[in-house]
Short mmCIF file of C-alpha atoms in Angstrom, two decimals:
data_model
loop_
_atom_site.label_atom_id
_atom_site.label_comp_id
_atom_site.label_asym_id
_atom_site.label_seq_id
_atom_site.Cartn_x
_atom_site.Cartn_y
_atom_site.Cartn_z
CA MET A 14 -25.22 13.36 -15.08
CA ARG A 15 -25.57 9.79 -12.77
CA GLY A 16 -22.24 10.42 -11.73
CA LEU A 17 -22.64 13.08 -11.23
CA ARG A 18 -26.41 12.51 -9.56
CA ARG A 19 -24.41 9.31 -7.51
CA LEU A 20 -21.59 11.74 -6.23
CA CYS A 21 -24.50 14.60 -4.41
CA ALA A 22 -26.36 11.91 -2.93
CA MET A 23 -23.86 10.46 -1.11
CA GLY A 24 -22.22 13.82 -0.56
CA ALA A 25 -25.24 14.99 0.90
CA THR A 26 -25.50 11.47 3.42
CA LEU A 27 -22.26 12.66 4.68
CA ALA A 28 -23.32 15.23 5.48
CA LEU A 29 -26.21 14.29 7.05
CA ALA A 30 -24.09 11.18 9.40
CA LEU A 31 -22.21 13.98 10.46
CA THR A 32 -24.26 16.39 11.70
CA SER A 33 -26.97 13.52 13.08
CA THR A 34 -23.97 13.33 15.48
CA GLY A 35 -23.29 16.51 16.60
CA CYS A 36 -20.20 17.28 13.69
CA ALA A 37 -20.19 20.89 12.54
CA VAL A 38 -21.51 20.43 7.63
CA LEU A 39 -18.22 22.02 6.09
CA LEU A 40 -19.38 24.25 3.63
CA PRO A 41 -17.80 24.96 0.49
CA PRO A 42 -16.08 28.38 0.17
CA SER A 43 -17.46 31.24 -2.66
CA GLU A 44 -15.37 30.55 -6.16
CA GLY A 45 -12.86 33.63 -5.63
CA SER A 46 -10.49 35.50 -7.89
CA ALA A 47 -11.10 33.31 -10.82
CA ASP A 48 -7.19 33.67 -10.72
CA LEU A 49 -6.61 32.77 -7.28
CA VAL A 50 -5.07 28.79 -7.07
CA THR A 51 -6.42 26.97 -4.57
CA THR A 52 -5.23 23.37 -3.12
CA TRP A 53 -7.04 21.36 -0.49
CA ALA A 54 -5.18 18.63 2.48
CA ILE A 55 -5.02 17.21 5.30
CA SER A 56 -3.22 19.17 8.33
CA GLY A 57 -1.18 16.78 10.38
CA GLY A 58 1.76 15.09 8.37
CA GLY A 59 4.81 16.68 6.09
CA GLU A 60 1.69 17.84 3.57
CA GLU A 61 1.40 20.98 6.16
CA GLU A 62 5.38 21.95 5.82
CA LEU A 63 6.25 21.09 2.29
CA MET A 64 3.03 21.94 1.22
CA PRO A 65 3.19 25.85 1.46
CA VAL A 66 7.08 26.19 0.39
CA GLU A 67 5.65 24.78 -2.80
CA GLY A 68 2.98 27.00 -3.29
CA GLU A 69 5.57 30.09 -2.42
CA LYS A 70 7.49 28.62 -6.09
CA PHE A 71 4.47 28.22 -7.87
CA GLU A 72 3.21 31.51 -7.14
CA GLN A 73 6.36 33.03 -8.02
CA ARG A 74 7.19 30.79 -11.00
CA THR A 75 3.95 31.68 -12.38
CA GLY A 76 1.88 34.43 -11.33
CA ARG A 77 -1.07 32.99 -9.82
CA PRO A 78 -1.39 33.32 -7.01
CA MET A 79 -1.98 30.16 -4.31
CA GLN A 80 -4.14 29.23 -2.01
CA THR A 81 -2.64 25.83 0.57
CA GLN A 82 -6.01 24.92 3.04
CA PHE A 83 -5.36 22.01 4.96
CA PHE A 84 -8.36 20.54 6.82
CA GLN A 85 -8.55 18.22 9.13
CA ASN A 86 -8.79 14.27 8.99
CA ASP A 87 -13.25 13.27 8.91
CA PRO A 88 -14.58 17.70 8.72
CA TYR A 89 -12.07 17.65 5.40
CA LYS A 90 -14.51 14.13 3.59
CA ASN A 91 -17.47 15.98 3.88
CA LYS A 92 -15.70 19.06 2.90
CA LEU A 93 -14.11 17.81 -0.58
CA TRP A 94 -17.19 15.65 -1.15
CA VAL A 95 -19.92 18.63 -0.67
CA SER A 96 -17.17 21.23 -2.67
CA MET A 97 -17.14 18.37 -5.49
CA GLY A 98 -21.11 18.09 -5.36
CA SER A 99 -21.84 21.50 -4.88
CA GLY A 100 -19.24 22.61 -8.23
CA THR A 101 -17.23 24.73 -6.05
CA PRO A 102 -14.04 22.24 -5.66
CA PRO A 103 -10.40 22.42 -4.46
CA ASP A 104 -8.22 22.85 -8.04
CA THR A 105 -6.41 20.56 -7.03
CA PHE A 106 -6.53 17.84 -3.62
CA PHE A 107 -5.68 15.56 -1.43
CA GLY A 108 -6.98 11.65 -1.27
CA TRP A 109 -6.36 7.44 -0.57
CA GLY A 110 -7.16 7.08 -4.40
CA GLY A 111 -9.81 4.23 -4.75
CA GLY A 112 -13.41 3.82 -4.17
CA ALA A 113 -13.20 7.46 -3.11
CA LEU A 114 -11.35 9.07 -6.38
CA GLU A 115 -13.37 6.52 -8.61
CA ALA A 116 -16.67 8.28 -7.43
CA PHE A 117 -14.76 11.62 -8.46
CA LEU A 118 -13.82 10.33 -11.87
CA ASP A 119 -17.61 8.37 -12.38
CA ALA A 120 -18.94 12.02 -12.05
CA GLY A 121 -16.62 13.62 -14.48
CA LYS A 122 -14.70 15.79 -11.69
CA VAL A 123 -11.38 14.72 -11.79
CA ALA A 124 -8.34 15.38 -14.35
CA ASP A 125 -6.59 12.66 -16.06
CA LEU A 126 -3.27 12.90 -15.77
CA ALA A 127 -2.02 10.45 -18.56
CA PRO A 128 -1.71 12.54 -21.61
CA ALA A 129 0.23 15.20 -19.37
CA MET A 130 2.78 12.30 -18.53
CA ARG A 131 3.65 11.19 -22.30
CA GLU A 132 3.73 14.45 -23.09
CA HIS A 133 6.83 14.53 -20.25
CA PRO A 134 7.35 10.54 -19.89
CA GLU A 135 10.12 11.80 -16.52
CA TRP A 136 7.29 13.09 -15.02
CA ARG A 137 5.76 9.40 -14.97
CA GLU A 138 8.91 7.15 -14.33
CA HIS A 139 9.73 9.94 -11.18
CA PHE A 140 7.10 7.18 -9.05
CA LEU A 141 7.96 4.07 -8.34
CA PRO A 142 5.08 1.93 -10.20
CA SER A 143 3.73 -0.03 -7.49
CA VAL A 144 2.21 2.92 -5.41
CA MET A 145 0.59 4.11 -9.03
CA SER A 146 -2.25 1.26 -8.91
CA PRO A 147 -4.51 3.14 -6.40
CA VAL A 148 -5.27 5.96 -9.17
CA ASP A 149 -4.53 4.31 -12.11
CA ILE A 150 -8.04 4.05 -12.94
CA ARG A 151 -9.50 2.22 -16.30
CA GLY A 152 -6.60 3.26 -18.22
CA GLY A 153 -6.81 6.65 -17.19
CA THR A 154 -3.54 8.08 -13.95
CA TYR A 155 -6.14 9.62 -11.69
CA GLY A 156 -3.75 11.56 -8.86
CA ILE A 157 0.83 11.04 -8.03
CA PRO A 158 2.02 9.81 -4.75
CA ILE A 159 3.02 12.77 -2.36
CA GLY A 160 3.38 10.98 0.72
CA GLY A 161 5.56 8.79 2.70
CA MET A 162 5.02 4.55 1.69
CA GLN A 163 3.32 2.59 4.91
CA PRO A 164 3.56 -0.93 3.86
CA VAL A 165 2.36 -3.73 6.26
CA LEU A 166 5.41 -5.33 8.36
CA LEU A 167 5.98 -7.82 10.75
CA TYR A 168 7.48 -5.21 14.42
CA PHE A 169 9.40 -7.55 17.26
CA ASN A 170 11.58 -6.98 20.26
CA LYS A 171 14.98 -8.62 19.38
CA ASP A 172 15.50 -8.47 22.97
CA VAL A 173 12.43 -11.09 23.35
CA TYR A 174 14.81 -13.44 20.30
CA ALA A 175 17.97 -13.07 21.85
CA GLU A 176 16.54 -14.08 25.03
CA THR A 177 14.64 -17.02 23.68
CA GLY A 178 16.52 -18.02 20.46
CA LEU A 179 14.72 -17.57 18.03
CA GLN A 180 14.59 -15.38 14.50
CA PRO A 181 12.17 -13.59 13.34
CA PRO A 182 9.05 -15.83 11.33
CA ARG A 183 9.72 -15.49 8.05
CA THR A 184 7.28 -18.28 6.62
CA TRP A 185 3.55 -19.07 8.71
CA ASN A 186 4.29 -22.21 9.83
CA GLU A 187 8.09 -20.55 11.92
CA LEU A 188 4.76 -17.98 13.29
CA LEU A 189 3.39 -21.32 14.54
CA ASP A 190 6.21 -22.83 15.58
CA GLN A 191 7.18 -19.89 17.57
CA ILE A 192 3.57 -20.23 19.86
CA PRO A 193 3.96 -22.15 22.46
CA LYS A 194 8.15 -22.46 22.82
CA LEU A 195 7.43 -17.94 23.04
CA GLN A 196 4.86 -19.02 25.18
CA GLN A 197 6.02 -20.77 27.65
CA ALA A 198 9.60 -18.41 27.57
CA GLY A 199 6.53 -16.57 29.45
CA TYR A 200 5.50 -14.24 26.59
CA LEU A 201 3.21 -12.96 24.26
CA PRO A 202 3.18 -13.65 20.99
CA ILE A 203 1.94 -11.22 19.00
CA SER A 204 0.63 -7.73 20.59
CA LEU A 205 -2.43 -6.54 19.08
CA GLY A 206 -4.99 -3.84 19.62
CA GLY A 207 -7.81 -4.69 18.80
CA ALA A 208 -9.58 -2.38 20.71
CA ASP A 209 -9.62 -0.53 17.41
CA SER A 210 -11.07 -2.51 14.92
CA TRP A 211 -8.52 -1.64 11.67
CA THR A 212 -5.57 -3.33 13.68
CA TYR A 213 -7.18 -6.55 12.51
CA LEU A 214 -7.53 -5.28 8.82
CA MET A 215 -3.96 -5.36 8.76
CA TRP A 216 -3.17 -9.21 9.56
CA GLU A 217 -6.99 -10.03 7.03
CA GLU A 218 -5.32 -8.24 3.62
CA ALA A 219 -2.08 -9.91 4.12
CA ILE A 220 -2.86 -13.56 5.24
CA VAL A 221 -5.83 -13.49 1.46
CA ASP A 222 -3.08 -12.16 0.70
CA ARG A 223 -0.67 -13.96 0.80
CA VAL A 224 -2.79 -17.12 0.78
CA ALA A 225 -5.45 -16.49 -2.49
CA GLY A 226 -3.38 -13.90 -4.15
CA PRO A 227 -3.91 -9.98 -4.72
CA GLU A 228 -6.48 -11.30 -7.49
CA ALA A 229 -9.44 -12.54 -4.51
CA PHE A 230 -9.66 -8.74 -3.56
CA GLN A 231 -9.44 -7.63 -7.19
CA ALA A 232 -12.86 -9.58 -7.84
CA VAL A 233 -14.29 -8.00 -4.77
CA LEU A 234 -13.14 -5.09 -5.36
CA ASP A 235 -14.42 -5.91 -9.79
CA GLY A 236 -17.79 -7.07 -8.41
CA LYS A 237 -18.12 -10.11 -9.53
CA PRO A 238 -20.22 -11.83 -7.99
CA GLY A 239 -19.22 -14.69 -5.48
CA ALA A 240 -15.55 -13.56 -4.79
CA TRP A 241 -16.02 -12.78 -1.59
CA LEU A 242 -17.06 -16.72 -1.57
CA ASN A 243 -13.39 -17.53 -2.92
CA PRO A 244 -12.15 -20.74 -1.06
CA ASP A 245 -8.81 -19.04 -0.25
CA ILE A 246 -10.66 -16.38 1.30
CA ILE A 247 -12.03 -18.11 3.37
CA LYS A 248 -9.40 -20.42 4.09
CA ALA A 249 -6.66 -17.55 5.07
CA ASN A 250 -9.69 -16.68 7.58
CA THR A 251 -9.78 -20.22 8.98
CA MET A 252 -6.40 -19.38 8.82
CA LEU A 253 -6.77 -16.50 11.00
CA GLN A 254 -9.18 -17.37 13.51
CA ASP A 255 -6.68 -20.92 14.19
CA LEU A 256 -3.53 -18.14 15.14
CA VAL A 257 -7.42 -16.05 17.26
CA ARG A 258 -7.66 -19.52 19.26
CA ARG A 259 -4.17 -20.95 19.72
CA GLY A 260 -3.59 -17.90 22.11
CA ALA A 261 -1.50 -15.73 19.45
CA PHE A 262 -2.25 -12.61 20.76
CA GLY A 263 -2.92 -13.31 24.22
CA ASN A 264 -7.22 -12.73 25.52
CA ALA A 265 -6.80 -8.45 26.05
CA PHE A 266 -6.32 -9.10 23.10
CA ALA A 267 -9.69 -6.86 22.45
CA SER A 268 -9.42 -4.42 24.60
CA THR A 269 -5.44 -2.91 24.26
CA SER A 270 -6.04 0.20 22.02
CA ALA A 271 -3.26 0.34 19.03
CA GLU A 272 -4.44 4.09 19.03
CA LEU A 273 -3.07 4.94 22.72
CA GLY A 274 -0.70 3.23 22.33
CA GLN A 275 -1.00 0.26 24.93
CA GLN A 276 -0.21 -2.08 21.17
CA ARG A 277 3.20 -0.48 21.21
CA THR A 278 3.89 -0.53 24.98
CA LEU A 279 3.60 -4.59 25.80
CA LEU A 280 6.60 -5.00 22.13
CA ARG A 281 8.61 -2.00 23.72
CA SER A 282 8.03 -3.30 27.53
CA GLY A 283 9.53 -7.28 25.80
CA ARG A 284 6.24 -8.79 26.87
CA ALA A 285 5.16 -9.76 23.23
CA ALA A 286 7.03 -10.49 20.72
CA MET A 287 5.38 -9.54 17.62
CA MET A 288 3.29 -6.94 16.49
CA VAL A 289 1.53 -5.93 12.77
CA HIS A 290 1.63 -2.26 11.60
CA LEU A 291 1.75 -0.16 8.72
CA GLY A 292 5.59 1.60 8.93
CA ALA A 293 4.42 4.82 10.71
CA GLY A 294 4.98 2.24 13.97
CA TYR A 295 8.58 2.41 13.30
CA SER A 296 8.04 6.68 14.12
CA ASP A 297 5.39 6.02 17.09
CA MET A 298 8.02 3.66 18.62
CA LEU A 299 10.99 6.98 18.44
CA GLY A 300 7.84 9.28 19.45
CA ASP A 301 7.80 7.00 22.45
CA ASP A 302 11.61 5.99 22.80
CA GLU A 303 14.24 7.68 20.94
CA GLN A 304 16.45 5.82 22.90
CA TRP A 305 15.07 2.68 23.07
CA VAL A 306 14.60 1.79 18.99
CA ARG A 307 18.27 4.42 18.28
CA GLU A 308 19.94 1.42 20.06
CA GLY A 309 19.07 -1.54 18.22
CA HIS A 310 16.98 -2.59 20.24
CA LEU A 311 13.07 -3.18 17.21
CA GLY A 312 13.50 -5.00 14.90
CA TRP A 313 12.28 -5.42 11.62
CA ALA A 314 10.76 -8.26 8.34
CA PRO A 315 7.87 -8.46 5.68
CA PHE A 316 4.73 -10.40 6.84
CA PRO A 317 5.51 -14.27 6.83
CA ALA A 318 5.22 -15.90 3.67
CA VAL A 319 2.53 -19.13 3.58
CA GLU A 320 3.43 -22.41 2.12
CA GLY A 321 1.98 -23.20 -1.18
CA GLY A 322 -0.04 -20.22 -1.61
CA LYS A 323 -0.65 -18.47 -4.46
CA GLY A 324 0.43 -14.36 -3.64
CA ASP A 325 3.73 -14.07 -4.33
CA PRO A 326 6.27 -13.38 -0.97
CA ALA A 327 7.38 -9.74 -1.68
CA ASN A 328 3.90 -8.44 -2.49
CA LEU A 329 3.16 -5.88 0.04
CA VAL A 330 -0.19 -4.39 1.55
CA GLY A 331 -0.89 -0.91 3.11
CA ASN A 332 -0.47 2.02 2.56
CA PRO A 333 0.80 3.34 -0.60
CA THR A 334 1.17 6.41 -0.51
CA THR A 335 -0.95 9.64 0.16
CA PHE A 336 -2.61 11.21 -3.79
CA MET A 337 -2.84 14.72 -5.45
CA SER A 338 -5.32 15.04 -7.84
CA ALA A 339 -6.63 17.95 -10.01
CA THR A 340 -10.44 18.97 -10.58
CA ALA A 341 -11.25 19.01 -14.01
CA GLY A 342 -12.08 21.98 -15.37
CA PRO A 343 -11.16 25.32 -16.58
CA ASP A 344 -7.61 25.72 -14.72
CA GLN A 345 -7.12 21.81 -14.59
CA GLN A 346 -3.96 22.41 -17.23
CA VAL A 347 -2.52 25.20 -14.10
CA ALA A 348 -3.47 22.29 -11.73
CA ILE A 349 -2.45 19.92 -13.05
CA ASP A 350 1.80 21.65 -14.45
CA TYR A 351 1.18 21.96 -9.76
CA LEU A 352 1.09 18.68 -9.36
CA ARG A 353 3.86 17.90 -12.25
CA GLU A 354 6.95 21.54 -11.01
CA GLU A 355 5.77 21.26 -7.20
CA LEU A 356 4.44 18.67 -5.62
CA SER A 357 7.25 15.84 -7.61
CA SER A 358 9.92 17.84 -7.67
CA PRO A 359 13.12 16.72 -6.39
CA GLU A 360 12.83 18.93 -3.50
CA PHE A 361 9.95 18.11 -2.68
CA THR A 362 10.85 14.75 -1.97
CA ARG A 363 13.19 15.84 -0.19
CA GLY A 364 11.34 17.66 2.51
CA LEU A 365 9.77 14.12 2.42
CA ILE A 366 13.03 12.15 3.18
CA GLU A 367 14.16 14.93 5.80
CA ARG A 368 10.94 14.46 7.41
CA GLY A 369 11.28 10.82 8.15
CA ASP A 370 9.20 9.86 5.09
CA VAL A 371 10.56 6.69 2.91
CA PRO A 372 8.75 8.87 -0.93
CA PRO A 373 7.95 7.04 -3.29
CA ALA A 374 9.96 8.13 -5.32
CA ALA A 375 12.17 6.56 -7.85
CA GLY A 376 16.33 6.45 -7.55
CA VAL A 377 16.17 8.37 -4.71
CA GLU A 378 18.41 5.21 -2.65
CA GLU A 379 21.47 7.73 -1.74
CA GLN A 380 19.28 9.48 -0.01
CA LEU A 381 17.81 7.59 2.13
CA ARG A 382 21.50 5.59 3.08
CA ALA A 383 22.35 9.18 4.62
CA SER A 384 19.02 9.60 6.28
CA ASP A 385 19.31 9.24 10.44
CA ASP A 386 16.85 5.85 10.17
CA ALA A 387 18.74 4.94 7.21
CA ASP A 388 18.28 0.97 7.28
CA TYR A 389 14.20 0.54 8.23
CA MET A 390 14.33 3.75 5.44
CA SER A 391 16.20 1.44 2.58
CA PHE A 392 14.53 -1.41 4.09
CA VAL A 393 10.92 -0.42 3.69
CA TYR A 394 12.07 1.46 0.16
CA ASP A 395 13.73 -2.03 -1.49
CA LEU A 396 10.01 -3.75 -0.05
CA ALA A 397 8.11 -1.22 -2.13
CA LYS A 398 10.99 -1.39 -4.99
CA ASN A 399 11.19 -4.07 -6.04
CA ALA A 400 6.87 -5.18 -5.08
CA PRO A 401 5.64 -7.50 -8.06
CA HIS A 402 1.62 -5.88 -6.47
CA PHE A 403 0.99 -3.04 -3.62
CA GLN A 404 -2.38 -3.78 -1.89
CA GLN A 405 -3.67 -0.53 -0.77
CA SER A 406 -5.71 -0.83 2.66
CA TRP A 407 -9.13 -2.51 1.45
CA ASP A 408 -10.99 0.41 3.53
CA GLN A 409 -9.47 2.79 1.41
CA ALA A 410 -9.45 0.49 -1.95
CA LEU A 411 -13.88 0.25 -0.54
CA PRO A 412 -16.19 2.55 -0.36
CA PRO A 413 -17.02 3.47 2.58
CA GLY A 414 -20.13 1.24 3.18
CA PRO A 415 -18.16 -2.14 2.79
CA ALA A 416 -15.39 -0.92 4.34
CA GLN A 417 -17.40 -0.26 7.09
CA ASN A 418 -18.27 -3.76 7.00
CA VAL A 419 -15.45 -5.38 6.11
CA LEU A 420 -14.08 -4.32 9.96
CA ILE A 421 -17.52 -4.21 11.77
CA ASN A 422 -17.26 -8.12 10.49
CA LEU A 423 -12.98 -8.67 11.45
CA GLN A 424 -13.61 -8.16 14.88
CA LYS A 425 -15.68 -10.87 15.17
CA LEU A 426 -13.83 -13.87 13.46
CA PHE A 427 -11.96 -12.27 15.66
CA LEU A 428 -13.40 -13.13 18.99
CA ASP A 429 -14.23 -16.28 17.10
CA GLN A 430 -18.43 -15.23 16.35
CA ILE A 431 -18.73 -15.61 12.75
CA SER A 432 -16.52 -18.62 11.58
CA PRO A 433 -14.49 -17.52 7.99
CA GLU A 434 -17.45 -19.46 6.23
CA GLU A 435 -20.08 -16.36 7.86
CA PHE A 436 -17.20 -14.05 7.44
CA SER A 437 -17.22 -14.60 3.46
CA GLN A 438 -21.60 -14.97 3.78
CA LEU A 439 -22.25 -11.22 5.12
CA MET A 440 -19.86 -9.82 3.11
CA GLU A 441 -21.12 -11.25 -0.52
CA GLU A 442 -24.38 -10.25 0.67
CA SER A 443 -23.35 -6.53 1.79
CA SER A 444 -21.87 -6.18 -1.31
CA ARG A 445 -24.96 -6.66 -3.59
#
């Protein structure tokens, strides 16, 4: 009951927050027919194209009617919290794993897929191991990957590098060495869309992993006292602030928007040499100027390694993928069957590739090599396949309050309003 009370309280708080900002609170639907199987997801992604088809297959296979509903991102989150707290959730639901999923688990609302995966080992083997950590919780498995993989990458303008005679930096020291050379050649070294605070988080996640290793952030997730005060986290943030002070991002990064495309425009126009972004940066660039990308002007590389760092340079950070989970209850076996038979099928994986997503599935190398974006998709797939650790974005892994505090304090760090030590102290205080 403790978990359920916490879930209800969090859902009520979220509903009140959305109401106070003028957003409508979406109440859950009535339970309806006992035979109806419901699934919820967000709109704007490949799920809208692929999941209804799989729902029809499910109906034909089982004779059970399937209702697939899609919602915008923020209203969806509210709707899901409210439905979980009121006892009328969907049978399967979309999510990001991490902190929110763990709250549902604490309330006894999510079905464990591990027993079915032990019974059908090929199901678990269908997915790349590196993407499963956000749903592998306390010895159970509470979701399956369904979206494209989105690691943080270093993108670069090949023309700028050809004109300067430089090579994309493989290490942090190489990156630092290139800053003055690019500046002297008249280029902004790194484009950063700091008007959207989440862009700072990609740098933070990557450098902390390289310097301190994944264990440092895991200690934060585990709620260990003093985790944010780890000297290696302070060292990583000192390196970030040093990068800002060297002028690597220029003087206008705080008013440059990633969401409006300004960060990408600086790179594509040749005014900036590099940018750090999620895998979506590639598809965004295609949308901005497909010809420019197809002609080979865009390059990509892993985030630079840090000499002497504790983190493996092959580690990834970002969004391993998105997930679908089954609700615990009388129809959970039917829901689990849907996840296994339809949403884990070769046809669903093929649909992701056709959309341009890099699927979190094993054994798809040949399909990727035959795609229109073979070089990029194979590159991302190989990184994820071989990653010793793929850290989920902190704003998804952390509960909502600490996640928001990270963004607020990172903005202050990049704007040189607080020191790395003060950043850690503020985060430590907010996590108590």
